[in-house]
């Protein structure tokens, strides 16, 4: 099928990817730094972990006609995997410890940002 890509849709996608890349890079870089790697090396390895995204994005564009029929199933699987990680790992870790309120505040800020972007761009 043909896809009508609008500037708003492309902007929403680019903004979502950019926002998602910050914690993704941090989750790679911070443990490396705490294990004794230098700041520049930890940062570079975090950036390098995102280098595969444009490569596989390009591959996906090339094979998009084959991917489109499976997209609902692939997105459902990805959403389920993310929800599992959040419920099983992140929420319990966020609510434990001495400064558990900081995690709750940033969770609320992130959720509010996601909802604002959904309303503004949706």
PDB file of C-alpha atoms in Angstrom:
ATOM      1  CA  UNK A   1       0.000   0.000   0.000  1.00  0.00           C
ATOM      2  CA  UNK A   2       0.954   3.621  -0.210  1.00  0.00           C
ATOM      3  CA  UNK A   3       1.737   5.680   2.845  1.00  0.00           C
ATOM      4  CA  UNK A   4       0.986   9.371   3.119  1.00  0.00           C
ATOM      5  CA  UNK A   5       3.735  10.847   5.250  1.00  0.00           C
ATOM      6  CA  UNK A   6       2.987  14.318   6.557  1.00  0.00           C
ATOM      7  CA  UNK A   7       5.471  16.798   7.966  1.00  0.00           C
ATOM      8  CA  UNK A   8       3.672  16.627  11.318  1.00  0.00           C
ATOM      9  CA  UNK A   9       3.934  12.858  11.410  1.00  0.00           C
ATOM     10  CA  UNK A  10       7.609  12.967  10.518  1.00  0.00           C
ATOM     11  CA  UNK A  11       8.232  15.625  13.185  1.00  0.00           C
ATOM     12  CA  UNK A  12       6.381  13.592  15.808  1.00  0.00           C
ATOM     13  CA  UNK A  13       8.413  10.509  14.945  1.00  0.00           C
ATOM     14  CA  UNK A  14      11.737  12.371  14.986  1.00  0.00           C
ATOM     15  CA  UNK A  15      10.895  14.054  18.292  1.00  0.00           C
ATOM     16  CA  UNK A  16       9.845  10.762  19.860  1.00  0.00           C
ATOM     17  CA  UNK A  17      13.038   9.054  18.750  1.00  0.00           C
ATOM     18  CA  UNK A  18      15.173  11.948  20.009  1.00  0.00           C
ATOM     19  CA  UNK A  19      13.508  11.946  23.430  1.00  0.00           C
ATOM     20  CA  UNK A  20      13.815   8.165  23.696  1.00  0.00           C
ATOM     21  CA  UNK A  21      17.508   8.215  22.792  1.00  0.00           C
ATOM     22  CA  UNK A  22      18.553  10.219  25.873  1.00  0.00           C
ATOM     23  CA  UNK A  23      17.664   7.555  28.459  1.00  0.00           C
ATOM     24  CA  UNK A  24      18.809   4.808  26.102  1.00  0.00           C
ATOM     25  CA  UNK A  25      22.285   6.318  25.866  1.00  0.00           C
ATOM     26  CA  UNK A  26      22.343   7.003  29.598  1.00  0.00           C
ATOM     27  CA  UNK A  27      21.424   3.427  30.488  1.00  0.00           C
ATOM     28  CA  UNK A  28      24.494   2.299  28.538  1.00  0.00           C
ATOM     29  CA  UNK A  29      26.895   5.059  29.632  1.00  0.00           C
ATOM     30  CA  UNK A  30      26.183   5.308  33.360  1.00  0.00           C
ATOM     31  CA  UNK A  31      27.027   1.697  34.303  1.00  0.00           C
ATOM     32  CA  UNK A  32      30.201   1.892  32.206  1.00  0.00           C
ATOM     33  CA  UNK A  33      31.265   5.055  34.027  1.00  0.00           C
ATOM     34  CA  UNK A  34      30.461   3.567  37.441  1.00  0.00           C
ATOM     35  CA  UNK A  35      32.599   0.531  36.550  1.00  0.00           C
ATOM     36  CA  UNK A  36      35.637   2.743  35.997  1.00  0.00           C
ATOM     37  CA  UNK A  37      35.535   3.718  32.324  1.00  0.00           C
ATOM     38  CA  UNK A  38      36.371   7.346  31.569  1.00  0.00           C
ATOM     39  CA  UNK A  39      33.583   9.838  30.884  1.00  0.00           C
ATOM     40  CA  UNK A  40      34.492  10.292  27.194  1.00  0.00           C
ATOM     41  CA  UNK A  41      34.727   6.527  26.622  1.00  0.00           C
ATOM     42  CA  UNK A  42      31.430   5.879  28.411  1.00  0.00           C
ATOM     43  CA  UNK A  43      29.751   8.635  26.408  1.00  0.00           C
ATOM     44  CA  UNK A  44      31.140   7.363  23.090  1.00  0.00           C
ATOM     45  CA  UNK A  45      30.006   3.807  23.797  1.00  0.00           C
ATOM     46  CA  UNK A  46      26.541   5.107  24.684  1.00  0.00           C
ATOM     47  CA  UNK A  47      26.400   7.026  21.410  1.00  0.00           C
ATOM     48  CA  UNK A  48      27.704   4.004  19.511  1.00  0.00           C
ATOM     49  CA  UNK A  49      24.875   1.877  20.916  1.00  0.00           C
ATOM     50  CA  UNK A  50      22.450   4.075  18.976  1.00  0.00           C
ATOM     51  CA  UNK A  51      24.387   3.833  15.716  1.00  0.00           C
ATOM     52  CA  UNK A  52      22.457   0.753  14.634  1.00  0.00           C
ATOM     53  CA  UNK A  53      19.164   2.656  14.590  1.00  0.00           C
ATOM     54  CA  UNK A  54      19.705   4.538  11.308  1.00  0.00           C
ATOM     55  CA  UNK A  55      21.199   1.432   9.708  1.00  0.00           C
ATOM     56  CA  UNK A  56      18.189  -0.728  10.492  1.00  0.00           C
ATOM     57  CA  UNK A  57      15.864   2.214   9.797  1.00  0.00           C
ATOM     58  CA  UNK A  58      17.238   2.296   6.267  1.00  0.00           C
ATOM     59  CA  UNK A  59      16.845  -1.459   5.897  1.00  0.00           C
ATOM     60  CA  UNK A  60      13.262  -1.182   7.132  1.00  0.00           C
ATOM     61  CA  UNK A  61      12.494   1.520   4.562  1.00  0.00           C
ATOM     62  CA  UNK A  62      13.875  -0.722   1.817  1.00  0.00           C
ATOM     63  CA  UNK A  63      11.745  -3.700   2.855  1.00  0.00           C
ATOM     64  CA  UNK A  64       8.736  -1.697   4.064  1.00  0.00           C
ATOM     65  CA  UNK A  65       6.308  -3.346   1.675  1.00  0.00           C
ATOM     66  CA  UNK A  66       7.013  -6.681   3.356  1.00  0.00           C
ATOM     67  CA  UNK A  67       6.966  -5.232   6.880  1.00  0.00           C
ATOM     68  CA  UNK A  68       3.677  -3.294   6.726  1.00  0.00           C
ATOM     69  CA  UNK A  69       1.359  -6.336   7.040  1.00  0.00           C
ATOM     70  CA  UNK A  70       3.259  -7.565  10.105  1.00  0.00           C
ATOM     71  CA  UNK A  71       3.539  -4.113  11.710  1.00  0.00           C
ATOM     72  CA  UNK A  72       0.593  -4.442  14.149  1.00  0.00           C
ATOM     73  CA  UNK A  73       2.051  -7.676  15.510  1.00  0.00           C
ATOM     74  CA  UNK A  74       5.601  -6.312  15.690  1.00  0.00           C
ATOM     75  CA  UNK A  75       4.470  -3.142  17.466  1.00  0.00           C
ATOM     76  CA  UNK A  76       2.313  -5.150  19.884  1.00  0.00           C
ATOM     77  CA  UNK A  77       5.292  -7.334  20.742  1.00  0.00           C
ATOM     78  CA  UNK A  78       7.529  -4.289  21.259  1.00  0.00           C
ATOM     79  CA  UNK A  79       4.940  -2.572  23.455  1.00  0.00           C
ATOM     80  CA  UNK A  80       4.503  -5.718  25.544  1.00  0.00           C
ATOM     81  CA  UNK A  81       8.255  -6.064  25.996  1.00  0.00           C
ATOM     82  CA  UNK A  82       8.569  -2.435  27.101  1.00  0.00           C
ATOM     83  CA  UNK A  83       5.662  -2.729  29.529  1.00  0.00           C
ATOM     84  CA  UNK A  84       7.160  -5.887  30.998  1.00  0.00           C
ATOM     85  CA  UNK A  85      10.499  -4.175  31.622  1.00  0.00           C
ATOM     86  CA  UNK A  86       8.820  -1.132  33.174  1.00  0.00           C
ATOM     87  CA  UNK A  87       6.562  -3.151  35.484  1.00  0.00           C
ATOM     88  CA  UNK A  88       9.066  -5.852  36.392  1.00  0.00           C
ATOM     89  CA  UNK A  89      12.288  -3.847  36.663  1.00  0.00           C
ATOM     90  CA  UNK A  90      11.937  -0.082  36.603  1.00  0.00           C
ATOM     91  CA  UNK A  91       8.963   0.604  38.883  1.00  0.00           C
ATOM     92  CA  UNK A  92      10.236  -1.585  41.765  1.00  0.00           C
ATOM     93  CA  UNK A  93      13.726  -0.089  41.425  1.00  0.00           C
ATOM     94  CA  UNK A  94      12.311   3.429  41.259  1.00  0.00           C
ATOM     95  CA  UNK A  95      10.264   3.064  44.432  1.00  0.00           C
ATOM     96  CA  UNK A  96      13.034   1.603  46.591  1.00  0.00           C
ATOM     97  CA  UNK A  97      15.727   3.465  48.413  1.00  0.00           C
ATOM     98  CA  UNK A  98      16.213   6.675  50.255  1.00  0.00           C
ATOM     99  CA  UNK A  99      15.295   9.082  47.433  1.00  0.00           C
ATOM    100  CA  UNK A 100      12.376   7.167  45.942  1.00  0.00           C
ATOM    101  CA  UNK A 101      10.340  10.353  45.526  1.00  0.00           C
ATOM    102  CA  UNK A 102      12.756  11.612  42.841  1.00  0.00           C
ATOM    103  CA  UNK A 103      11.978   8.598  40.653  1.00  0.00           C
ATOM    104  CA  UNK A 104       8.251   9.126  41.098  1.00  0.00           C
ATOM    105  CA  UNK A 105       8.534  12.818  40.180  1.00  0.00           C
ATOM    106  CA  UNK A 106      10.521  12.093  37.012  1.00  0.00           C
ATOM    107  CA  UNK A 107       8.129   9.279  36.093  1.00  0.00           C
ATOM    108  CA  UNK A 108       5.263  11.779  36.351  1.00  0.00           C
ATOM    109  CA  UNK A 109       7.203  14.402  34.353  1.00  0.00           C
ATOM    110  CA  UNK A 110       7.977  11.867  31.612  1.00  0.00           C
ATOM    111  CA  UNK A 111       4.377  10.685  31.448  1.00  0.00           C
ATOM    112  CA  UNK A 112       3.116  14.287  31.321  1.00  0.00           C
ATOM    113  CA  UNK A 113       5.571  15.110  28.530  1.00  0.00           C
ATOM    114  CA  UNK A 114       4.425  12.058  26.582  1.00  0.00           C
ATOM    115  CA  UNK A 115       0.757  13.054  26.968  1.00  0.00           C
ATOM    116  CA  UNK A 116       1.459  16.686  26.010  1.00  0.00           C
ATOM    117  CA  UNK A 117       3.294  15.584  22.871  1.00  0.00           C
ATOM    118  CA  UNK A 118       0.481  13.178  22.022  1.00  0.00           C
ATOM    119  CA  UNK A 119      -2.114  15.941  22.278  1.00  0.00           C
ATOM    120  CA  UNK A 120       0.030  18.584  20.546  1.00  0.00           C
ATOM    121  CA  UNK A 121       1.159  16.406  17.658  1.00  0.00           C
ATOM    122  CA  UNK A 122      -1.671  13.916  17.470  1.00  0.00           C
TER     123      UNK A 122
END
